[in-house]
């Protein structure tokens, strides 16, 4: 972490927010600052805690825990001064300074919208170029593929997203999260990935670390939540990728129009020069036409696009296809066995061509990429049905994953699916996902996903509203559901376990229970 510059309260708060040099501020302006965070659990000695109102509670509610770790200061929005009395915060003679015990509380106007200034000033990551990927599906895989491809081409690239935050070379592409062979120093350079897109202060902290390790690019997953909340403001975003837009996050966005508008915000940054747009999506066609006058655009997917695939052959271990591009034709072989993998490779190719790489060099780099855990992840067995683990948790993703799995099915075999839906969100998609499973799978086992605080039986019942043809089996315990498929599926069958992919836990009534689909499936021979 770079704290050689801008590492005092005065150099940060005074220069950015214009806090005057009144006596109370003069007393604290020379305090050293070692870090800045929005997360109270991250606070360490001499860090600044930015206390804002969250979705569930206010950061100021954690002042007692924060103060115990001896922070340099707490920042709060000056429009919330009515909270001072409730929280035993003593006002000083300055209009901007208060105290919670020995900790100064500095009040800043419009604090939330000025966080990028704070993060960018403290954490040095000049000249780092960001490539943002947004859309309902494909963000993680494209970011991972792009990180590997650019690194293969000689430009060290970090990845920030829902699976990992760090460098692809330190991510265990064997899929086995229990593998302890990773070098300790490499493990320390992998950051927590609890959110698809972290807050802007965390992004700046990561960027500073990436820069110190020689990164030139960062491939960043941009969720609709992050874009609508301004978490990506202030980053040097040079290229944006749009994958697709289908039903998701209906608990957060009022409608699909609002959902689309949040995604489109990525392409509104003035510094963003390049756009790569999925032309196989109706929204993508509209956006491509809108953006062409302002950005350098490449479309992909449809035969009408700038970049598209033909002669696609999905095998059991890889997918091969021919590529058409503005630089001519080529052939590509990827280790992902899915239609999604083709789209992701085309999107990655679009970025590489925008950045000036030749077609053949780009195809060679993409072909060297290893897939992510939990994305069409094959678990083969001898004299048993093979399994596929996939993260598909939206209707469109589930449909395309089942279609891709069908390509890998042995003659005469049946396609099984084990899945559920998450609780406390996106209730509208449950019946639709049941209908898709009913249409594309031969056997259905309904089970728990992450029910959170919702009754799992209600979730499953809503999925069943879409199932008309197939007789589904209900086994709420996810492990027992997988075991049932393992024991009863024939050797020429194929079992898709969908919805959780790489995730290592189940969220049940506020409890995080350790459970990973791949590990559970892989260990079934020990239980049979």
Coordinates of C-alpha atoms in Angstrom, one line a residue:
X1 CA 0.0 0.0 0.0
X2 CA 1.4 3.4 -1.0
X3 CA 1.3 5.8 1.9
X4 CA 4.4 7.9 1.1
X5 CA 2.2 10.7 -0.3
X6 CA -1.1 12.2 0.9
X7 CA -0.9 10.2 4.2
X8 CA -2.1 12.8 6.7
X9 CA -5.6 13.9 7.6
X10 CA -4.7 17.4 6.5
X11 CA -3.4 16.5 3.1
X12 CA -6.5 14.4 2.5
X13 CA -9.4 16.1 4.1
X14 CA -8.3 19.7 3.7
X15 CA -7.2 19.5 0.1
X16 CA -10.2 17.4 -1.1
X17 CA -13.1 18.7 1.0
X18 CA -11.9 22.2 1.9
X19 CA -12.0 21.9 5.6
X20 CA -10.6 25.0 7.0
X21 CA -7.6 25.3 9.4
X22 CA -9.6 26.2 12.5
X23 CA -8.0 25.2 15.8
X24 CA -9.8 21.9 16.3
X25 CA -8.8 20.8 12.8
X26 CA -5.2 22.0 13.3
X27 CA -5.0 19.5 16.3
X28 CA -5.6 16.5 14.0
X29 CA -4.4 17.5 10.6
X30 CA -0.9 16.0 11.0
X31 CA -2.3 12.6 12.1
X32 CA -0.9 9.8 9.9
X33 CA -3.4 7.8 7.8
X34 CA -2.5 4.2 7.0
X35 CA -5.7 3.3 5.1
X36 CA -9.3 4.2 4.3
X37 CA -12.4 2.0 4.4
X38 CA -16.2 1.9 4.4
X39 CA -16.1 -1.4 6.2
X40 CA -16.0 -1.2 10.0
X41 CA -14.5 -4.8 10.2
X42 CA -11.4 -3.6 8.1
X43 CA -10.5 -0.8 10.5
X44 CA -6.9 -0.9 11.9
X45 CA -4.8 1.5 13.8
X46 CA -4.5 4.9 12.0
X47 CA -7.1 4.1 9.3
X48 CA -10.0 6.4 8.4
X49 CA -13.5 5.0 8.7
X50 CA -16.0 6.4 6.3
X51 CA -19.4 6.0 8.0
X52 CA -22.3 6.1 5.6
X53 CA -25.8 4.8 5.6
X54 CA -26.1 1.3 4.1
X55 CA -29.0 -0.7 2.9
X56 CA -29.6 -2.2 6.3
X57 CA -27.9 0.1 8.9
X58 CA -25.6 3.1 9.3
X59 CA -21.9 2.8 9.6
X60 CA -22.0 5.1 12.7
X61 CA -23.7 2.3 14.6
X62 CA -20.2 0.6 14.7
X63 CA -18.4 3.5 16.3
X64 CA -17.7 1.5 19.5
X65 CA -15.9 -1.3 17.5
X66 CA -14.1 1.2 15.3
X67 CA -12.9 3.4 18.2
X68 CA -11.4 0.3 19.9
X69 CA -9.0 -0.1 16.9
X70 CA -7.7 3.5 17.3
X71 CA -8.6 4.9 13.9
X72 CA -7.1 8.2 12.6
X73 CA -10.6 9.6 12.2
X74 CA -14.2 9.0 11.2
X75 CA -15.8 10.8 8.2
X76 CA -19.6 11.3 8.1
X77 CA -22.0 13.4 6.0
X78 CA -22.6 16.8 7.5
X79 CA -26.3 16.5 6.6
X80 CA -26.7 13.8 9.2
X81 CA -25.6 15.9 12.2
X82 CA -28.9 15.0 14.0
X83 CA -27.3 11.7 14.7
X84 CA -24.6 13.1 16.9
X85 CA -26.6 13.3 20.0
X86 CA -28.0 9.8 19.6
X87 CA -24.5 8.3 19.3
X88 CA -22.8 10.2 22.2
X89 CA -20.7 12.3 19.8
X90 CA -19.4 15.5 21.3
X91 CA -19.4 18.6 19.1
X92 CA -16.3 20.7 19.1
X93 CA -16.0 24.5 18.5
X94 CA -15.5 23.8 14.8
X95 CA -18.6 23.3 12.7
X96 CA -16.9 20.4 11.0
X97 CA -15.3 18.5 13.8
X98 CA -16.8 16.3 16.6
X99 CA -15.4 13.6 18.8
X100 CA -16.5 10.1 19.8
X101 CA -14.3 9.6 22.9
X102 CA -10.8 10.2 21.5
X103 CA -11.7 9.7 17.9
X104 CA -12.3 12.8 15.7
X105 CA -15.4 12.7 13.6
X106 CA -15.1 15.0 10.6
X107 CA -18.3 16.1 8.8
X108 CA -18.1 16.4 5.0
X109 CA -20.8 17.7 2.7
X110 CA -22.1 15.3 -0.1
X111 CA -19.6 12.7 1.2
X112 CA -20.9 9.7 -0.7
X113 CA -20.5 11.3 -4.1
X114 CA -16.9 12.5 -3.3
X115 CA -15.4 9.2 -2.3
X116 CA -13.6 8.7 -5.5
X117 CA -11.6 11.8 -4.9
X118 CA -10.5 10.5 -1.5
X119 CA -9.6 7.0 -2.8
X120 CA -7.7 8.2 -5.8
X121 CA -5.7 10.8 -3.8
X122 CA -4.7 8.3 -1.1
X123 CA -4.1 5.2 -3.1
X124 CA -1.7 5.7 -5.9
X125 CA -2.5 3.8 -9.1
X126 CA -1.7 6.3 -11.9
X127 CA -1.8 5.1 -15.5
X128 CA -3.6 1.8 -14.6
X129 CA -6.1 1.1 -17.3
X130 CA -9.5 -0.4 -16.5
X131 CA -11.7 -2.6 -18.8
X132 CA -15.2 -2.8 -17.5
X133 CA -17.5 -5.7 -18.2
X134 CA -21.2 -5.4 -17.6
X135 CA -24.3 -7.5 -18.5
X136 CA -26.4 -10.1 -16.8
X137 CA -24.2 -13.1 -17.7
X138 CA -20.6 -13.7 -18.7
X139 CA -18.9 -11.0 -16.7
X140 CA -16.7 -13.3 -14.6
X141 CA -15.6 -15.5 -17.4
X142 CA -14.8 -12.6 -19.7
X143 CA -12.8 -10.8 -17.0
X144 CA -10.8 -14.1 -16.3
X145 CA -10.2 -14.8 -20.0
X146 CA -9.2 -11.2 -20.6
X147 CA -6.8 -11.2 -17.7
X148 CA -5.1 -14.3 -18.9
X149 CA -5.0 -13.2 -22.6
X150 CA -3.5 -9.8 -21.9
X151 CA -1.0 -11.3 -19.6
X152 CA -0.1 -13.9 -22.2
X153 CA 0.4 -11.0 -24.6
X154 CA 2.9 -9.4 -22.2
X155 CA 0.7 -7.0 -20.3
X156 CA 0.2 -8.0 -16.7
X157 CA -3.5 -7.8 -15.9
X158 CA -5.5 -8.1 -12.7
X159 CA -9.1 -9.2 -12.3
X160 CA -11.7 -7.8 -9.9
X161 CA -15.0 -9.7 -9.7
X162 CA -17.3 -12.2 -8.0
X163 CA -14.9 -15.1 -8.1
X164 CA -11.6 -13.6 -7.2
X165 CA -9.7 -10.3 -6.9
X166 CA -6.1 -10.6 -8.0
X167 CA -4.0 -12.0 -10.9
X168 CA -5.1 -15.0 -13.0
X169 CA -1.7 -16.6 -12.5
X170 CA -2.4 -16.9 -8.8
X171 CA -6.0 -18.2 -9.2
X172 CA -6.2 -21.9 -8.9
X173 CA -7.5 -23.0 -12.3
X174 CA -7.6 -26.6 -11.2
X175 CA -11.0 -25.6 -9.7
X176 CA -10.1 -27.2 -6.4
X177 CA -10.6 -24.6 -3.7
X178 CA -9.1 -27.0 -1.1
X179 CA -5.8 -27.3 -3.0
X180 CA -3.2 -26.0 -0.6
X181 CA -0.3 -26.0 -3.0
X182 CA -0.6 -22.3 -3.9
X183 CA 2.5 -20.3 -2.9
X184 CA 1.9 -18.4 0.3
X185 CA 3.0 -15.1 -1.2
X186 CA 0.5 -15.6 -4.1
X187 CA -2.3 -16.4 -1.6
X188 CA -1.7 -13.1 0.1
X189 CA -2.1 -11.3 -3.2
X190 CA -5.7 -12.7 -3.7
X191 CA -8.2 -10.3 -2.1
X192 CA -11.6 -11.1 -0.7
X193 CA -14.4 -11.3 -3.3
X194 CA -17.6 -11.0 -1.4
X195 CA -19.1 -8.4 -3.9
X196 CA -19.0 -8.5 -7.7
X197 CA -17.8 -4.9 -7.7
X198 CA -16.3 -3.6 -4.5
X199 CA -16.8 0.0 -3.3
X200 CA -14.6 2.7 -4.8
X201 CA -12.3 2.9 -1.8
X202 CA -11.6 -0.8 -1.9
X203 CA -11.1 -0.6 -5.7
X204 CA -8.5 2.1 -5.3
X205 CA -6.8 0.1 -2.6
X206 CA -6.7 -3.0 -4.8
X207 CA -5.5 -0.9 -7.7
X208 CA -2.6 0.5 -5.7
X209 CA -1.6 -3.1 -4.8
X210 CA -1.9 -4.3 -8.4
X211 CA 0.2 -1.3 -9.6
X212 CA 2.9 -2.2 -7.2
X213 CA 3.0 -5.7 -8.6
X214 CA 3.4 -4.5 -12.1
X215 CA -0.2 -4.5 -13.5
X216 CA -0.9 -2.4 -16.5
X217 CA -4.6 -3.4 -16.9
X218 CA -7.5 -4.4 -14.6
X219 CA -10.5 -6.4 -16.0
X220 CA -13.4 -5.3 -13.8
X221 CA -16.8 -6.8 -13.4
X222 CA -19.3 -4.0 -13.3
X223 CA -22.6 -5.0 -11.6
X224 CA -25.7 -2.9 -12.1
X225 CA -25.7 -2.2 -8.4
X226 CA -22.1 -0.8 -8.6
X227 CA -22.8 1.3 -11.6
X228 CA -26.0 2.8 -10.2
X229 CA -24.3 3.6 -6.9
X230 CA -21.2 5.2 -8.6
X231 CA -18.7 2.7 -7.3
X232 CA -16.7 2.9 -10.6
X233 CA -16.6 6.7 -10.7
X234 CA -13.1 8.1 -10.9
X235 CA -11.4 5.0 -12.5
X236 CA -9.5 5.3 -15.8
X237 CA -12.0 3.1 -17.7
X238 CA -10.7 2.8 -21.3
X239 CA -13.0 0.0 -22.6
X240 CA -16.4 -1.3 -21.8
X241 CA -18.0 -4.7 -22.7
X242 CA -21.7 -5.4 -22.7
X243 CA -22.7 -9.1 -22.7
X244 CA -26.5 -9.3 -22.6
X245 CA -29.5 -8.2 -20.6
X246 CA -32.0 -10.7 -19.2
X247 CA -34.2 -11.0 -16.1
X248 CA -32.1 -10.6 -12.9
X249 CA -32.0 -8.4 -9.8
X250 CA -35.7 -7.6 -9.9
X251 CA -35.5 -7.1 -6.1
X252 CA -33.2 -4.1 -6.6
X253 CA -34.3 -2.5 -9.9
X254 CA -37.9 -1.3 -10.3
X255 CA -38.1 -2.6 -13.9
X256 CA -36.0 -3.8 -16.8
X257 CA -35.7 -0.2 -18.1
X258 CA -34.0 0.9 -14.9
X259 CA -31.8 -2.3 -14.9
X260 CA -30.7 -1.5 -18.5
X261 CA -30.0 2.2 -17.6
X262 CA -27.7 1.2 -14.8
X263 CA -25.7 -1.0 -17.2
X264 CA -25.5 1.7 -19.8
X265 CA -23.9 4.0 -17.4
X266 CA -20.6 2.2 -18.0
X267 CA -20.5 3.7 -21.5
X268 CA -21.2 7.2 -20.3
X269 CA -17.7 7.8 -18.9
X270 CA -16.0 10.4 -21.1
X271 CA -12.6 8.7 -20.8
X272 CA -14.0 5.4 -22.1
X273 CA -12.8 5.2 -25.7
X274 CA -13.7 1.7 -26.8
X275 CA -16.9 -0.4 -26.6
X276 CA -17.5 -4.1 -27.3
X277 CA -21.2 -4.8 -27.7
X278 CA -23.2 -8.1 -28.0
X279 CA -25.1 -7.6 -31.2
X280 CA -27.1 -10.8 -30.5
X281 CA -29.0 -9.0 -27.8
X282 CA -31.8 -6.5 -28.7
X283 CA -30.5 -4.0 -26.2
X284 CA -27.0 -4.5 -27.6
X285 CA -28.2 -3.6 -31.1
X286 CA -29.8 -0.4 -29.8
X287 CA -26.7 0.6 -27.7
X288 CA -24.3 -0.1 -30.6
X289 CA -26.2 2.3 -32.8
X290 CA -26.3 4.9 -30.1
X291 CA -22.6 4.6 -29.2
X292 CA -21.0 4.5 -32.6
X293 CA -21.0 8.3 -33.0
X294 CA -19.1 8.8 -29.7
X295 CA -17.0 5.6 -29.1
X296 CA -15.0 3.2 -31.2
X297 CA -17.3 0.2 -31.3
X298 CA -17.0 -3.4 -32.2
X299 CA -20.1 -5.7 -32.1
X300 CA -20.0 -9.5 -31.6
X301 CA -22.2 -12.5 -31.6
X302 CA -24.7 -12.2 -34.4
X303 CA -23.7 -13.0 -38.0
X304 CA -24.4 -9.3 -38.7
X305 CA -21.8 -8.3 -36.1
X306 CA -18.2 -7.2 -36.6
X307 CA -17.0 -10.4 -34.9
X308 CA -18.9 -13.7 -35.1
X309 CA -18.4 -17.4 -35.0
X310 CA -19.5 -20.2 -37.3
X311 CA -19.0 -24.0 -37.5
X312 CA -19.2 -24.3 -33.8
X313 CA -18.3 -27.8 -32.5
X314 CA -18.9 -28.3 -28.8
X315 CA -17.0 -31.4 -27.7
X316 CA -16.7 -33.1 -24.3
X317 CA -13.4 -31.4 -23.5
X318 CA -13.3 -28.3 -25.7
X319 CA -15.2 -26.1 -28.2
X320 CA -13.8 -25.2 -31.6
X321 CA -15.1 -22.7 -34.1
X322 CA -14.2 -20.3 -36.9
X323 CA -14.0 -16.6 -36.2
X324 CA -14.8 -13.7 -38.6
X325 CA -13.4 -10.3 -37.6
X326 CA -12.5 -7.0 -39.2
X327 CA -9.0 -8.4 -39.5
X328 CA -10.1 -11.5 -41.4
X329 CA -10.8 -15.1 -40.4
X330 CA -9.2 -17.5 -38.0
X331 CA -9.9 -20.6 -35.9
X332 CA -10.2 -20.8 -32.2
X333 CA -10.2 -23.7 -29.7
X334 CA -11.2 -23.0 -26.1
X335 CA -11.4 -25.3 -23.1
X336 CA -14.9 -24.3 -22.2
X337 CA -17.6 -26.6 -23.5
X338 CA -20.5 -24.2 -23.9
X339 CA -22.2 -21.7 -26.2
X340 CA -21.4 -19.1 -23.5
X341 CA -17.8 -19.9 -23.9
X342 CA -18.0 -18.9 -27.6
X343 CA -19.6 -15.6 -26.8
X344 CA -17.1 -14.8 -24.0
X345 CA -14.2 -15.6 -26.4
X346 CA -15.7 -13.3 -29.0
X347 CA -16.1 -10.4 -26.5
X348 CA -12.5 -10.9 -25.3
X349 CA -11.3 -10.8 -28.9
X350 CA -13.1 -7.5 -29.4
X351 CA -11.2 -5.9 -26.5
X352 CA -7.9 -7.2 -27.8
X353 CA -8.5 -5.9 -31.3
X354 CA -9.5 -2.5 -29.9
X355 CA -6.2 -2.4 -27.9
X356 CA -4.2 -3.0 -31.1
X357 CA -3.4 -6.7 -31.1
X358 CA -3.3 -8.7 -34.3
X359 CA -6.0 -11.3 -34.9
X360 CA -3.7 -14.4 -34.8
X361 CA -1.9 -13.2 -31.7
X362 CA -5.2 -12.6 -30.0
X363 CA -6.6 -16.0 -30.9
X364 CA -3.4 -17.7 -29.7
X365 CA -3.7 -15.8 -26.3
X366 CA -7.4 -16.7 -25.9
X367 CA -6.7 -20.3 -26.7
X368 CA -4.3 -20.5 -23.8
X369 CA -6.9 -19.4 -21.2
X370 CA -8.1 -21.8 -18.6
X371 CA -11.8 -21.7 -17.5
X372 CA -13.2 -20.5 -14.2
X373 CA -14.3 -22.8 -11.4
X374 CA -18.1 -23.4 -11.5
X375 CA -18.5 -22.5 -15.2
X376 CA -19.5 -25.6 -17.2
X377 CA -17.0 -27.4 -14.9
X378 CA -16.9 -31.1 -15.8
X379 CA -16.6 -33.8 -13.1
X380 CA -16.0 -37.1 -14.9
X381 CA -16.6 -40.5 -13.4
X382 CA -15.9 -44.1 -14.5
X383 CA -19.0 -46.3 -14.7
X384 CA -21.1 -43.4 -13.4
X385 CA -22.9 -40.4 -14.9
X386 CA -20.6 -37.4 -15.4
X387 CA -21.5 -34.1 -13.6
X388 CA -21.3 -30.5 -14.7
X389 CA -21.1 -27.7 -12.2
X390 CA -22.4 -24.3 -13.4
X391 CA -23.2 -20.9 -11.9
X392 CA -26.4 -20.4 -14.0
X393 CA -28.9 -18.7 -11.8
X394 CA -30.9 -16.6 -14.3
X395 CA -33.5 -17.9 -16.8
X396 CA -31.4 -17.2 -19.9
X397 CA -28.2 -18.6 -18.3
X398 CA -30.0 -21.8 -17.3
X399 CA -31.4 -22.3 -20.8
X400 CA -28.1 -21.9 -22.5
X401 CA -26.3 -24.0 -20.0
X402 CA -28.8 -26.8 -20.5
X403 CA -28.5 -26.5 -24.3
X404 CA -24.7 -26.7 -24.0
X405 CA -25.0 -29.7 -21.6
X406 CA -27.2 -31.5 -24.1
X407 CA -24.3 -31.4 -26.6
X408 CA -22.2 -33.4 -24.2
X409 CA -24.8 -36.1 -23.5
X410 CA -24.1 -39.6 -24.6
X411 CA -26.5 -41.3 -27.0
X412 CA -29.5 -42.7 -25.2
X413 CA -28.6 -40.8 -22.0
X414 CA -30.8 -38.5 -20.0
X415 CA -30.0 -35.0 -18.9
X416 CA -30.6 -34.4 -15.2
X417 CA -30.6 -31.0 -13.4
X418 CA -30.3 -30.3 -9.7
X419 CA -31.1 -26.7 -8.9
X420 CA -33.0 -24.2 -6.8
X421 CA -33.4 -20.4 -6.6
X422 CA -32.0 -17.8 -4.2
X423 CA -34.2 -16.5 -1.4
X424 CA -35.3 -12.9 -0.7
X425 CA -34.8 -11.7 -4.3
X426 CA -35.8 -12.2 -7.9
X427 CA -39.1 -14.0 -7.1
X428 CA -40.4 -13.4 -10.6
X429 CA -37.8 -15.6 -12.3
X430 CA -38.6 -18.8 -10.3
X431 CA -41.5 -20.1 -12.4
X432 CA -39.6 -19.2 -15.6
X433 CA -36.6 -21.2 -14.5
X434 CA -38.9 -24.2 -13.7
X435 CA -40.4 -24.0 -17.1
X436 CA -36.9 -23.9 -18.7
X437 CA -35.8 -26.9 -16.7
X438 CA -39.0 -28.7 -17.7
X439 CA -38.3 -28.0 -21.4
X440 CA -34.6 -28.7 -21.6
X441 CA -33.9 -31.4 -19.0
X442 CA -35.2 -35.0 -18.7
X443 CA -35.0 -35.3 -14.9
X444 CA -35.4 -32.5 -12.4
X445 CA -34.4 -32.4 -8.7
X446 CA -35.4 -29.3 -6.9
X447 CA -33.3 -28.3 -3.9
X448 CA -32.0 -25.4 -1.9
X449 CA -29.8 -22.8 -3.4
X450 CA -29.2 -19.9 -0.9
X451 CA -32.7 -19.6 0.7
X452 CA -31.4 -16.9 3.0
X453 CA -34.3 -15.9 5.3
X454 CA -37.0 -17.2 3.1
X455 CA -38.9 -20.5 3.6
X456 CA -37.2 -23.0 1.2
X457 CA -40.5 -24.8 0.6
X458 CA -42.1 -21.6 -0.7
X459 CA -39.2 -21.1 -3.1
X460 CA -39.4 -24.6 -4.5
X461 CA -43.2 -24.4 -4.8
X462 CA -42.8 -21.2 -6.9
X463 CA -40.3 -23.0 -9.2
X464 CA -42.7 -25.8 -9.6
X465 CA -45.4 -23.5 -11.0
X466 CA -43.4 -23.6 -14.3
X467 CA -43.0 -27.4 -14.4
X468 CA -45.8 -29.1 -16.3
X469 CA -44.3 -32.1 -18.2
X470 CA -41.7 -33.6 -16.0
X471 CA -42.2 -35.2 -12.6
X472 CA -39.8 -33.4 -10.4
X473 CA -38.2 -34.7 -7.2
X474 CA -37.9 -32.4 -4.2
X475 CA -34.9 -32.9 -1.9
X476 CA -34.3 -29.7 0.0
X477 CA -30.9 -30.7 1.4
X478 CA -28.5 -29.9 -1.5
X479 CA -26.0 -32.6 -0.6
X480 CA -28.7 -35.2 -0.4
X481 CA -30.1 -34.0 -3.8
X482 CA -26.7 -34.4 -5.4
X483 CA -26.3 -37.9 -3.8
X484 CA -29.6 -39.0 -5.2
X485 CA -28.6 -38.0 -8.7
X486 CA -25.2 -39.7 -8.2
X487 CA -26.8 -43.0 -7.1
X488 CA -29.7 -43.1 -9.6
X489 CA -28.3 -41.6 -12.8
X490 CA -27.2 -44.1 -15.4
X491 CA -23.6 -44.1 -16.7
X492 CA -24.6 -42.6 -20.0
X493 CA -26.6 -39.8 -18.3
X494 CA -25.3 -36.4 -17.5
X495 CA -26.1 -34.4 -14.3
X496 CA -26.1 -30.6 -14.3
X497 CA -25.8 -29.0 -10.8
X498 CA -26.7 -25.4 -11.4
X499 CA -27.0 -22.1 -9.5
X500 CA -24.0 -21.8 -7.2
X501 CA -21.0 -22.6 -9.3
X502 CA -17.8 -21.5 -7.5
X503 CA -19.5 -20.5 -4.2
X504 CA -18.1 -22.1 -1.1
X505 CA -21.1 -21.5 1.3
X506 CA -24.9 -21.8 1.5
X507 CA -26.7 -18.9 3.1
X508 CA -29.5 -20.3 5.3
X509 CA -31.3 -18.2 7.9
X510 CA -28.3 -15.9 8.4
X511 CA -25.8 -18.8 8.8
X512 CA -23.0 -19.3 6.2
X513 CA -22.7 -23.1 5.9
X514 CA -19.7 -24.4 4.1
X515 CA -20.7 -26.2 0.9
X516 CA -19.1 -26.3 -2.5
X517 CA -20.8 -28.1 -5.4
X518 CA -17.6 -29.3 -7.1
X519 CA -16.0 -30.6 -3.9
X520 CA -19.2 -32.4 -2.8
X521 CA -19.6 -34.0 -6.2
X522 CA -15.9 -34.9 -6.5
X523 CA -16.0 -36.7 -3.2
X524 CA -19.1 -38.8 -3.9
X525 CA -17.1 -41.9 -4.7
X526 CA -15.9 -41.9 -1.1
X527 CA -19.5 -42.1 0.1
X528 CA -20.9 -44.6 -2.4

